[in-house]
Short mmCIF file of C-alpha atoms in Angstrom, two decimals:
data_model
loop_
_atom_site.label_atom_id
_atom_site.label_comp_id
_atom_site.label_asym_id
_atom_site.label_seq_id
_atom_site.Cartn_x
_atom_site.Cartn_y
_atom_site.Cartn_z
CA MET A 259 0.32 -0.28 0.55
CA VAL A 260 2.42 2.55 0.32
CA LEU A 261 4.51 1.51 -2.57
CA ALA A 262 1.31 2.50 -4.31
CA CYS A 263 0.71 5.60 -2.57
CA GLY A 264 4.91 6.59 -3.66
CA ARG A 265 4.00 5.22 -7.44
CA LEU A 266 0.13 8.18 -7.32
CA LEU A 267 2.24 10.83 -5.52
CA GLY A 268 4.89 10.34 -8.29
CA LYS A 269 2.74 11.09 -10.67
CA ARG A 270 1.29 14.12 -9.04
CA PHE A 271 4.69 15.55 -8.32
CA PRO A 272 6.75 14.33 -11.37
CA ASN A 273 9.36 16.80 -9.64
CA THR A 274 9.95 15.25 -6.05
CA THR A 275 12.90 12.91 -6.10
CA HIS A 276 12.93 9.41 -4.86
CA GLU A 277 15.05 10.27 -1.40
CA GLY A 278 12.76 13.30 -1.26
CA PHE A 279 10.24 11.39 -0.93
CA ASN A 280 11.54 9.17 1.51
CA VAL A 281 12.11 11.81 3.76
CA THR A 282 8.52 13.49 2.91
CA LEU A 283 6.97 9.98 3.92
CA HIS A 284 9.59 8.70 6.87
CA THR A 285 8.60 12.22 8.09
CA THR A 286 4.92 11.98 7.54
CA LEU A 287 4.70 8.25 8.99
CA VAL A 288 6.88 9.28 12.11
CA VAL A 289 5.95 12.44 13.50
CA PRO A 290 1.94 11.18 14.47
CA THR A 291 3.64 8.80 17.09
CA LYS A 292 5.02 11.70 18.95
CA LEU A 293 2.19 12.84 21.05
CA VAL A 294 1.91 16.58 22.08
CA ARG A 295 -0.12 17.70 25.87
CA PRO A 296 -2.92 20.18 25.02
CA THR A 297 -2.55 22.58 27.66
CA PRO A 298 -4.34 21.65 30.48
CA ALA A 299 -7.58 24.43 30.75
CA LYS A 300 -8.36 26.15 33.45
CA PRO A 301 -10.70 24.22 36.11
CA ILE A 302 -14.92 25.33 36.14
CA LEU A 303 -15.15 25.67 39.32
CA PRO A 304 -18.82 24.25 40.70
CA VAL A 305 -21.83 26.28 40.73
CA GLN A 306 -23.80 25.44 43.71
CA THR A 307 -27.52 24.74 43.69
CA GLY A 308 -30.31 23.52 45.60
CA GLU A 309 -30.58 23.03 49.04
CA GLN A 310 -26.44 23.22 48.87
CA ALA A 311 -26.50 27.18 47.11
CA GLN A 312 -29.30 27.94 50.00
CA GLN A 313 -26.67 27.17 52.71
CA GLU A 314 -24.54 29.15 51.47
CA GLU A 315 -26.46 32.52 50.87
CA GLN A 316 -27.55 31.81 54.00
CA SER A 317 -24.20 31.46 55.53
CA SER A 318 -23.61 34.91 53.49
CA GLY A 319 -26.27 36.63 54.73
CA MET A 320 -25.12 35.90 58.39
CA THR A 321 -21.32 36.80 56.92
CA ILE A 322 -22.94 40.28 56.44
CA PHE A 323 -25.11 40.87 59.10
CA PHE A 324 -22.55 40.06 61.38
CA SER A 325 -20.20 42.82 59.41
CA LEU A 326 -22.43 45.13 60.08
CA LEU A 327 -23.58 44.38 63.39
CA VAL A 328 -19.92 45.10 64.20
CA LEU A 329 -19.02 48.84 62.41
CA ALA A 330 -22.79 49.82 64.20
CA ILE A 331 -21.47 48.61 67.09
CA CYS A 332 -18.11 50.49 66.80
CA ILE A 333 -19.53 53.73 65.28
CA ILE A 334 -21.40 54.30 68.31
CA LEU A 335 -18.16 53.49 70.15
CA VAL A 336 -16.89 56.58 68.51
CA HIS A 337 -19.37 58.27 68.52
CA LEU A 338 -18.69 58.53 72.59
CA LEU A 339 -15.63 58.40 71.80
CA ILE A 340 -15.89 62.23 70.37
CA ARG A 341 -19.08 63.38 72.34
CA TYR A 342 -17.28 62.52 75.64
CA ARG A 343 -13.69 63.83 74.56
CA LEU A 344 -11.47 60.35 75.53
CA HIS A 345 -8.83 62.36 74.11
CA PHE A 346 -6.55 59.44 75.74
CA LEU A 347 -7.84 57.01 73.91
CA PRO A 348 -7.06 56.95 70.17
CA GLU A 349 -9.65 55.22 67.49
CA SER A 350 -7.78 52.33 66.38
CA VAL A 351 -6.72 51.86 69.86
CA ALA A 352 -10.13 51.81 70.92
CA VAL A 353 -11.63 48.96 68.03
CA VAL A 354 -9.52 46.59 68.37
CA SER A 355 -10.39 47.25 72.37
CA LEU A 356 -14.24 46.52 71.47
CA GLY A 357 -13.32 43.67 68.56
CA ILE A 358 -10.89 41.65 71.36
CA LEU A 359 -13.89 42.10 74.07
CA MET A 360 -17.11 40.81 71.58
CA GLY A 361 -14.09 38.33 70.31
CA ALA A 362 -14.51 36.82 73.93
CA VAL A 363 -18.56 37.12 74.77
CA ILE A 364 -18.77 34.94 71.26
CA LYS A 365 -16.08 32.86 72.50
CA ILE A 366 -17.77 32.12 75.78
CA ILE A 367 -21.76 31.98 73.32
CA GLU A 368 -20.04 29.37 71.53
CA PHE A 369 -18.42 27.51 74.53
CA LYS A 370 -22.18 27.54 76.69
CA LYS A 371 -23.54 25.65 72.80
CA LEU A 372 -25.83 28.91 72.55
CA ALA A 373 -25.09 29.87 68.54
CA ASN A 374 -22.01 29.17 66.59
CA TRP A 375 -20.28 32.27 64.45
CA LYS A 376 -16.94 30.83 64.12
CA GLU A 377 -17.55 31.23 60.68
CA GLU A 378 -18.58 34.80 60.71
CA GLU A 379 -15.95 36.19 62.57
CA MET A 380 -13.32 34.98 60.64
CA PHE A 381 -10.85 37.04 58.69
CA ARG A 382 -10.87 36.80 55.31
CA PRO A 383 -7.68 37.82 54.01
CA ASN A 384 -9.05 37.45 50.28
CA MET A 385 -11.99 40.22 51.69
CA PHE A 386 -9.14 42.26 53.76
CA PHE A 387 -6.77 42.66 49.86
CA LEU A 388 -9.75 43.13 47.55
CA LEU A 389 -12.77 44.72 49.26
CA LEU A 390 -11.38 46.66 52.45
CA LEU A 391 -7.28 47.75 51.79
CA PRO A 392 -8.21 49.43 48.76
CA PRO A 393 -10.47 52.55 49.40
CA ILE A 394 -7.92 52.68 52.36
CA ILE A 395 -4.83 53.16 50.26
CA PHE A 396 -7.12 55.13 47.56
CA GLU A 397 -8.67 57.63 49.54
CA SER A 398 -5.07 58.26 51.29
CA GLY A 399 -3.48 59.25 48.29
CA TYR A 400 -6.38 61.04 46.99
CA SER A 401 -6.57 63.30 50.17
CA LEU A 402 -2.97 63.23 50.84
CA HIS A 403 -1.20 66.70 51.18
CA LYS A 404 0.84 66.88 48.09
CA GLY A 405 2.75 70.24 48.69
CA ASN A 406 4.09 69.02 51.65
CA PHE A 407 4.46 65.26 50.07
CA PHE A 408 7.03 66.19 46.90
CA GLN A 409 8.67 69.04 49.18
CA ASN A 410 9.83 65.44 51.30
CA ILE A 411 9.39 62.80 48.74
CA GLY A 412 13.19 61.73 48.48
CA SER A 413 13.44 61.35 52.18
CA ILE A 414 9.31 59.53 52.25
CA THR A 415 11.13 57.33 49.43
CA LEU A 416 14.35 56.80 51.28
CA PHE A 417 12.31 55.60 53.98
CA ALA A 418 9.49 53.88 52.44
CA VAL A 419 11.98 51.45 50.24
CA PHE A 420 15.53 51.64 51.01
CA GLY A 421 14.27 51.69 55.06
CA THR A 422 11.83 48.84 54.82
CA ALA A 423 13.98 47.08 53.28
CA ILE A 424 16.73 47.49 55.95
CA SER A 425 13.96 46.27 58.70
CA ALA A 426 12.80 43.35 56.42
CA PHE A 427 16.97 42.22 56.15
CA VAL A 428 17.54 42.93 59.67
CA VAL A 429 14.53 40.90 60.77
CA GLY A 430 14.47 38.19 58.33
CA GLY A 431 18.17 37.81 59.17
CA GLY A 432 18.22 37.81 62.90
CA ILE A 433 15.33 35.23 62.74
CA TYR A 434 17.15 32.73 60.59
CA PHE A 435 20.10 33.19 62.72
CA LEU A 436 18.48 32.65 66.12
CA GLY A 437 16.74 29.26 64.68
CA GLN A 438 20.35 27.81 63.14
CA ALA A 439 21.31 29.00 67.46
CA ASP A 440 19.15 26.67 68.41
CA VAL A 441 17.56 30.07 70.18
CA ILE A 442 14.00 29.65 68.63
CA SER A 443 12.08 27.85 66.10
CA LYS A 444 13.97 27.21 63.42
CA LEU A 445 13.12 28.72 59.84
CA ASN A 446 14.54 29.08 56.39
CA MET A 447 15.45 31.71 54.30
CA THR A 448 12.61 32.79 52.51
CA ASP A 449 10.62 32.28 55.19
CA SER A 450 12.43 33.92 57.59
CA PHE A 451 12.59 37.59 54.96
CA ALA A 452 8.92 36.30 53.65
CA PHE A 453 8.33 37.42 57.92
CA GLY A 454 10.78 39.99 57.79
CA SER A 455 8.97 41.84 55.13
CA LEU A 456 5.33 41.69 56.41
CA ILE A 457 6.14 42.62 59.81
CA SER A 458 7.38 45.45 58.31
CA ALA A 459 4.71 46.96 57.23
CA VAL A 460 3.85 50.07 59.44
CA ASP A 461 0.83 51.93 60.53
CA PRO A 462 0.47 54.28 62.17
CA VAL A 463 -3.34 55.73 62.29
CA ALA A 464 -3.45 56.47 66.22
CA THR A 465 0.14 58.30 65.37
CA ILE A 466 -1.24 60.52 62.84
CA ALA A 467 -4.80 61.07 65.04
CA ILE A 468 -2.34 62.13 67.60
CA PHE A 469 -0.38 63.94 65.94
CA ASN A 470 -3.25 66.17 64.26
CA ALA A 471 -4.82 66.49 67.64
CA LEU A 472 -1.68 67.96 69.15
CA HIS A 473 -0.14 69.89 65.43
CA VAL A 474 3.32 68.34 65.44
CA ASP A 475 5.32 69.58 63.42
CA PRO A 476 4.41 69.64 59.94
CA VAL A 477 7.41 68.10 58.36
CA LEU A 478 7.24 65.46 61.14
CA ASN A 479 3.63 64.78 60.41
CA MET A 480 4.32 64.08 56.37
CA LEU A 481 7.23 62.14 56.97
CA VAL A 482 5.58 59.59 59.62
CA PHE A 483 1.89 59.60 57.50
CA GLY A 484 4.55 59.56 54.00
CA GLU A 485 6.65 56.70 54.77
CA SER A 486 3.29 54.26 55.96
CA ILE A 487 1.65 54.82 52.65
CA LEU A 488 4.48 54.27 50.91
CA ASN A 489 5.84 51.35 53.34
CA ASP A 490 2.57 48.89 52.90
CA ALA A 491 2.83 48.26 49.17
CA VAL A 492 6.76 48.08 49.61
CA SER A 493 6.41 45.34 52.32
CA ILE A 494 3.62 43.31 50.10
CA VAL A 495 5.82 43.55 46.94
CA LEU A 496 9.52 42.56 49.45
CA THR A 497 6.44 39.49 50.85
CA ASN A 498 5.49 38.43 47.71
CA THR A 499 9.29 38.70 46.45
CA ALA A 500 9.84 36.26 48.86
CA GLU A 501 6.68 34.23 47.67
CA GLY A 502 7.78 33.88 44.73
CA LEU A 503 11.73 32.30 45.32
CA THR A 504 10.00 29.72 47.51
CA ARG A 505 7.96 28.82 45.10
CA LYS A 506 10.62 28.37 42.01
CA ASN A 507 12.96 25.52 42.80
CA MET A 508 16.16 28.40 44.07
CA SER A 509 18.71 24.73 44.87
CA ASP A 510 21.22 24.96 41.76
CA VAL A 511 20.74 28.77 41.90
CA SER A 512 24.13 30.94 44.03
CA GLY A 513 22.64 33.10 46.39
CA TRP A 514 23.93 36.02 44.47
CA GLN A 515 21.59 35.04 41.60
CA THR A 516 19.18 35.07 44.06
CA PHE A 517 19.40 38.51 44.92
CA LEU A 518 19.64 39.10 41.30
CA GLN A 519 16.01 37.80 40.64
CA ALA A 520 14.21 39.14 43.78
CA LEU A 521 15.17 43.03 42.80
CA GLY A 522 14.92 42.20 39.23
CA TYR A 523 11.00 41.62 40.61
CA PHE A 524 10.68 44.18 43.02
CA LEU A 525 12.14 46.79 40.76
CA LYS A 526 9.40 45.47 37.94
CA MET A 527 6.55 45.23 40.60
CA PHE A 528 7.21 48.61 41.97
CA PHE A 529 8.17 50.44 38.79
CA GLY A 530 5.43 48.56 36.30
CA SER A 531 2.96 49.24 39.52
CA ALA A 532 3.68 52.58 39.56
CA ALA A 533 3.37 53.68 36.48
CA LEU A 534 0.27 51.97 35.83
CA GLY A 535 -1.31 53.01 38.26
CA THR A 536 0.43 56.40 36.97
CA LEU A 537 -1.05 56.05 33.23
CA THR A 538 -5.12 55.06 34.86
CA GLY A 539 -5.31 58.29 36.79
CA LEU A 540 -4.18 60.51 33.87
CA ILE A 541 -6.31 58.42 31.33
CA SER A 542 -9.10 59.00 33.37
CA ALA A 543 -7.95 62.75 33.73
CA LEU A 544 -8.62 62.43 29.88
CA VAL A 545 -12.10 60.97 29.34
CA LEU A 546 -13.35 63.43 32.23
CA LYS A 547 -12.08 66.71 30.85
CA HIS A 548 -13.36 65.84 27.14
CA ILE A 549 -16.81 63.60 27.51
CA ASP A 550 -18.63 66.11 29.46
CA LEU A 551 -20.85 64.27 32.81
CA ARG A 552 -20.27 67.73 34.63
CA LYS A 553 -24.62 68.37 33.78
CA THR A 554 -25.33 64.11 35.26
CA PRO A 555 -23.29 64.34 38.69
CA SER A 556 -24.16 60.58 38.83
CA LEU A 557 -22.73 59.63 36.11
CA GLU A 558 -19.57 61.52 36.86
CA PHE A 559 -19.71 59.97 40.27
CA GLY A 560 -19.77 56.58 39.31
CA MET A 561 -16.72 57.19 36.38
CA MET A 562 -14.92 57.63 39.60
CA ILE A 563 -15.48 54.72 41.35
CA ILE A 564 -14.62 52.82 38.63
CA PHE A 565 -11.67 55.09 37.58
CA ALA A 566 -10.33 54.68 41.15
CA TYR A 567 -10.90 50.28 41.98
CA LEU A 568 -9.58 50.50 38.19
CA PRO A 569 -6.08 49.62 38.42
CA TYR A 570 -6.52 47.27 41.36
CA GLY A 571 -8.22 44.98 39.56
CA LEU A 572 -5.84 45.22 36.17
CA ALA A 573 -2.44 45.29 38.03
CA GLU A 574 -3.77 41.87 40.20
CA GLY A 575 -4.44 40.46 36.95
CA ILE A 576 -1.56 40.78 35.70
CA SER A 577 0.95 40.02 38.33
CA LEU A 578 1.47 43.61 39.39
CA SER A 579 1.29 45.05 43.29
CA GLY A 580 -2.90 45.91 43.21
CA ILE A 581 -1.82 48.13 46.31
CA MET A 582 1.02 50.52 44.90
CA ALA A 583 -1.46 51.16 41.10
CA ILE A 584 -4.14 52.03 43.39
CA LEU A 585 -2.06 54.67 45.36
CA PHE A 586 -0.13 56.18 42.74
CA SER A 587 -3.84 56.31 40.76
CA GLY A 588 -5.38 57.87 43.88
CA ILE A 589 -2.29 60.77 44.01
CA VAL A 590 -2.42 61.20 39.87
CA MET A 591 -6.24 61.06 40.41
CA SER A 592 -6.45 63.54 43.17
CA HIS A 593 -3.95 66.30 41.27
CA TYR A 594 -5.57 66.32 37.81
CA THR A 595 -8.85 64.40 37.78
CA HIS A 596 -10.57 66.93 40.75
CA HIS A 597 -10.30 69.71 38.77
CA ASN A 598 -12.67 68.32 35.80
CA LEU A 599 -14.80 67.40 37.80
CA SER A 600 -18.25 69.80 38.76
CA PRO A 601 -18.64 71.15 42.50
CA VAL A 602 -20.57 69.05 43.37
CA THR A 603 -18.99 65.28 42.75
CA GLN A 604 -15.90 66.78 43.46
CA ILE A 605 -17.21 67.32 47.97
CA LEU A 606 -19.48 63.42 47.18
CA MET A 607 -15.95 62.46 45.85
CA GLN A 608 -14.08 63.60 49.11
CA GLN A 609 -16.92 62.28 51.40
CA THR A 610 -17.75 59.31 50.29
CA LEU A 611 -13.98 58.16 50.01
CA ARG A 612 -13.82 59.34 53.60
CA THR A 613 -16.79 57.89 54.74
CA VAL A 614 -16.03 54.05 53.12
CA ALA A 615 -12.23 54.25 54.25
CA PHE A 616 -13.35 54.80 57.14
CA LEU A 617 -16.23 51.87 57.27
CA CYS A 618 -13.21 49.63 56.02
CA GLU A 619 -9.98 50.68 58.85
CA THR A 620 -12.74 50.16 61.36
CA CYS A 621 -13.66 46.72 59.81
CA VAL A 622 -10.06 46.24 60.09
CA PHE A 623 -9.36 46.92 63.85
CA ALA A 624 -12.64 45.46 65.02
CA PHE A 625 -11.72 41.47 63.37
CA LEU A 626 -7.93 42.47 63.93
CA GLY A 627 -9.50 42.00 67.57
CA LEU A 628 -11.89 39.33 66.93
CA SER A 629 -9.15 37.20 65.32
CA ILE A 630 -7.81 36.10 68.42
CA PHE A 631 -10.54 33.82 69.23
CA SER A 632 -11.07 32.90 65.38
CA PHE A 633 -8.21 30.85 64.71
CA PRO A 634 -6.14 27.67 66.35
CA HIS A 635 -2.43 29.65 67.76
CA LYS A 636 0.53 28.48 68.54
CA PHE A 637 2.41 30.77 70.92
CA GLU A 638 6.13 30.33 71.78
CA ILE A 639 6.88 32.76 74.23
CA SER A 640 10.63 33.61 72.97
CA PHE A 641 9.45 33.37 70.02
CA VAL A 642 7.46 36.27 70.03
CA ILE A 643 9.55 37.81 72.53
CA TRP A 644 12.55 38.14 70.14
CA CYS A 645 10.73 39.55 67.20
CA ILE A 646 9.26 42.30 69.14
CA VAL A 647 13.00 42.83 70.12
CA LEU A 648 14.37 42.66 66.14
CA VAL A 649 11.44 44.72 65.03
CA LEU A 650 12.33 47.07 67.68
CA PHE A 651 15.62 46.85 66.88
CA GLY A 652 15.50 46.83 62.31
CA ARG A 653 13.37 50.21 63.03
CA ALA A 654 16.07 51.37 64.73
CA VAL A 655 18.51 50.74 62.63
CA ASN A 656 15.70 52.11 59.60
CA ILE A 657 15.44 55.63 61.41
CA PHE A 658 18.59 56.75 62.77
CA PRO A 659 21.43 56.23 59.96
CA LEU A 660 19.10 57.58 57.28
CA SER A 661 17.73 60.38 59.26
CA TYR A 662 22.01 61.27 60.05
CA LEU A 663 22.16 61.16 56.05
CA LEU A 664 19.27 63.49 55.31
CA ASN A 665 20.24 66.07 57.35
CA PHE A 666 23.35 66.49 54.93
CA PHE A 667 21.12 67.52 52.52
CA ARG A 668 17.90 68.93 54.41
CA ASP A 669 17.35 72.75 54.90
CA HIS A 670 14.94 71.29 57.40
CA LYS A 671 16.93 69.38 59.56
CA ILE A 672 15.22 66.19 61.34
CA THR A 673 15.96 66.89 65.06
CA PRO A 674 16.82 63.44 67.39
CA LYS A 675 13.45 63.89 68.98
CA MET A 676 11.73 63.88 65.81
CA MET A 677 13.61 60.66 65.53
CA PHE A 678 12.85 59.06 68.35
CA ILE A 679 9.14 59.58 67.73
CA MET A 680 9.32 57.96 64.45
CA TRP A 681 11.46 55.34 65.57
CA PHE A 682 8.58 55.35 68.63
CA SER A 683 5.19 55.50 65.97
CA GLY A 684 5.91 52.60 64.12
CA LEU A 685 3.14 50.63 64.91
CA ARG A 686 1.69 47.43 62.83
CA GLY A 687 -1.44 47.02 61.55
CA ALA A 688 -4.05 44.63 60.27
CA ILE A 689 -1.84 44.16 56.59
CA PRO A 690 0.98 42.15 58.09
CA TYR A 691 -1.70 40.22 59.75
CA ALA A 692 -3.24 39.51 56.64
CA LEU A 693 -0.35 38.80 54.62
CA SER A 694 0.44 36.29 57.62
CA LEU A 695 -2.64 34.32 56.67
CA HIS A 696 -1.67 34.68 53.34
CA LEU A 697 1.39 32.65 53.83
CA ASP A 698 1.95 29.32 51.97
CA LEU A 699 3.90 27.68 54.69
CA GLU A 700 3.99 24.44 55.51
CA PRO A 701 3.47 22.34 58.10
CA MET A 702 0.71 23.79 59.08
CA GLU A 703 2.34 24.23 62.85
CA LYS A 704 4.53 26.41 61.27
CA ARG A 705 1.93 29.15 59.31
CA GLN A 706 0.38 29.10 62.98
CA LEU A 707 3.21 30.07 64.49
CA ILE A 708 2.94 32.87 61.63
CA GLY A 709 0.11 34.38 62.66
CA THR A 710 0.09 34.10 66.46
CA THR A 711 3.20 36.03 66.89
CA THR A 712 2.35 37.96 63.90
CA ILE A 713 -0.92 39.22 65.71
CA SER A 714 0.94 39.10 69.04
CA ILE A 715 3.06 42.51 67.66
CA VAL A 716 0.41 43.81 66.14
CA LEU A 717 -1.65 43.78 69.29
CA PHE A 718 2.10 45.36 71.37
CA THR A 719 2.47 47.89 68.97
CA ILE A 720 -1.46 49.01 68.69
CA LEU A 721 -2.20 49.12 72.15
CA LEU A 722 1.11 49.71 74.27
CA LEU A 723 3.07 52.10 71.49
CA GLY A 724 0.04 53.38 69.96
CA GLY A 725 -1.90 54.05 73.55
CA SER A 726 1.40 55.89 75.13
CA THR A 727 2.42 58.16 71.73
CA MET A 728 0.45 61.05 73.20
CA PRO A 729 2.09 60.82 77.00
CA LEU A 730 5.32 60.81 75.22
CA ILE A 731 5.30 63.62 72.36
CA ARG A 732 4.29 66.13 75.95
CA PHE A 733 7.22 64.67 77.16
CA ALA A 734 9.53 65.13 74.89
CA ASP A 735 7.76 69.01 74.31
CA ILE A 736 7.31 68.61 70.77
CA GLU A 737 3.98 69.99 70.59
CA ASP A 738 2.48 72.96 69.40
CA ALA A 739 2.58 76.23 71.45
CA ARG A 740 -1.12 76.81 70.60
CA ALA A 741 -1.78 73.03 71.67
CA ARG A 742 0.04 73.50 74.64
CA ARG A 743 -2.01 76.28 75.50
CA ARG A 744 -5.19 74.17 74.79
CA ASN A 745 -7.04 72.68 77.50
CA LYS A 746 -7.20 68.67 77.25
CA LYS A 747 -10.24 68.17 77.61
CA ASP A 748 -10.50 69.68 73.58
CA VAL A 749 -7.85 67.55 72.08
CA ASN A 750 -9.61 65.57 69.53
CA LEU A 751 -7.78 61.89 68.48
CA SER A 752 -10.41 61.26 66.85
CA LYS A 753 -9.54 60.80 62.64
CA THR A 754 -13.70 61.55 61.75
CA GLU A 755 -14.24 65.21 61.88
CA LYS A 756 -16.58 66.88 62.99
CA MET A 757 -18.41 69.62 60.33
CA ASP A 758 -19.94 72.85 62.08
CA LEU A 759 -23.06 72.63 60.83
CA HIS A 760 -23.16 76.47 60.00
CA HIS A 761 -19.86 76.44 57.71
CA GLY A 762 -21.24 72.86 56.36
CA ARG A 763 -24.21 74.60 55.13
CA ILE A 764 -23.02 77.67 53.50
CA GLN A 765 -20.33 75.34 52.15
CA MET A 766 -23.04 73.18 50.33
CA LYS A 767 -24.83 76.02 49.34
CA THR A 768 -22.21 77.88 48.09
CA LEU A 769 -20.49 74.61 46.07
CA THR A 770 -24.45 73.94 44.50
CA ASN A 771 -24.29 77.20 43.29
CA LYS A 772 -21.63 77.00 41.70
CA TRP A 773 -22.11 73.75 39.97
CA TYR A 774 -25.94 74.77 38.49
CA GLU A 775 -24.37 78.27 37.00
CA GLU A 776 -22.12 76.02 35.37
CA VAL A 777 -23.98 74.34 34.01
CA ARG A 778 -26.54 77.33 33.05
CA GLN A 779 -23.36 77.89 31.25
CA GLY A 780 -23.73 81.32 32.58
CA PRO A 781 -26.34 84.38 31.59
CA SER A 782 -26.65 83.02 28.23
CA GLY A 783 -27.79 79.74 29.24
CA SER A 784 -31.43 79.04 28.10
CA GLU A 785 -34.91 78.49 29.49
CA ASP A 786 -35.18 74.77 27.80
CA ASP A 787 -31.55 74.08 29.52
CA GLU A 788 -32.77 74.48 33.20
CA GLN A 789 -35.85 72.56 32.65
CA GLU A 790 -33.63 70.17 31.69
CA LEU A 791 -32.40 70.40 34.94
CA LEU A 792 -35.17 70.18 36.44
#
């Protein structure tokens, strides 16, 4: 049969030589024996139906109810703090304490078998990173005082990038070598660096509230605040870098090559995400400049909300840092896009972002307190104590040498008192704890150890350091003279601003009239346009 095929092909292709035909035929006969495995398709998640779907819906409904109930109680607590002028207690400390109290009550209820809210009170990292953290970061960038920020951008970048890296290496290296010396539990190099990176994320919410209340040096305020908003993104990128090295087989790679790979990955994540966020912010400014939505504030506000979350989803989808992207997008949109909005949308955007960020931040701190009773813990007192020492030491190695170095190039010098306050205000928040739950560590005991140690450090810094910041600032005597003359009862540590009703009505009336006049297009506006508005 093969010879018959050869003769047939020889007649149809007379210029084909016998040798060429043999080669072609041999190739034709041999190639099908090599099986090429198709690329496996992504698994489709099963769709829950029937009774299972109903149970899932009920569970989700209870989770939503529980979260809203916790938020309502926290809002009442914040209101009481403002009403009775409990100036010594920052909001974050009060909300975390309330979360711990509620967690203890729920634990007692579960022990008595009266109810089971174990699933509802759990702190979910995915919910934190996808729903709670983006509004907080975007609002930080959008409401940023850009004058002071960009005047100190060199110092802020040095503290946030190099300082965070120094702290991560000090903590990670210390844990690794202490483990090798059998002083604490052993962790390998990449796990140690991952823990050092995640625990280097500072969240000085309580400190910033005290700074604003006491009117401390605005340079000190901006250095601490600016470092914190960039530091969160840098810490997340460093942790993702360490996780990426853990997933790869690095046994045949030298230490220098590992360092270069980590540096390249970090630079790609940092600058790629920043460029993506900046580009998204510029595109939003162009869109809202050339597409006139000022006559329909609802559409204009909807477009702003879309552009606010757009860079986060895109960055996460292409394996970049969504937090870094949404931070730079918020800064660019507040500088360019904000001025292309109608006055009504401007004030609506600011108030909405402030409210949503407050709710997300309050929810994070409340569930941080609840999480003490939500997960199984592995507590090693020696590991926790050594980690706290390394965290404080890493913060000191970060702040003091870099401050002395910056003073050679700064007109407004960083004084030793300011350095000490910056070191003391390195509080840890929900980001380290969420990152610790997100780590893929084996065995489970190691994961529980990292989670328990992280939440111990977070509570130590928030409750002890955050609660003692005001006495320390008064003792260091770096507050503004006006604040010293003010009665202590008038000092308000709440981040929630109280609006004077008379001033608020005048401001809203002025902005509304300005928007109305713009839409009417001045005195030449026709009656049809007015009827359209009405």
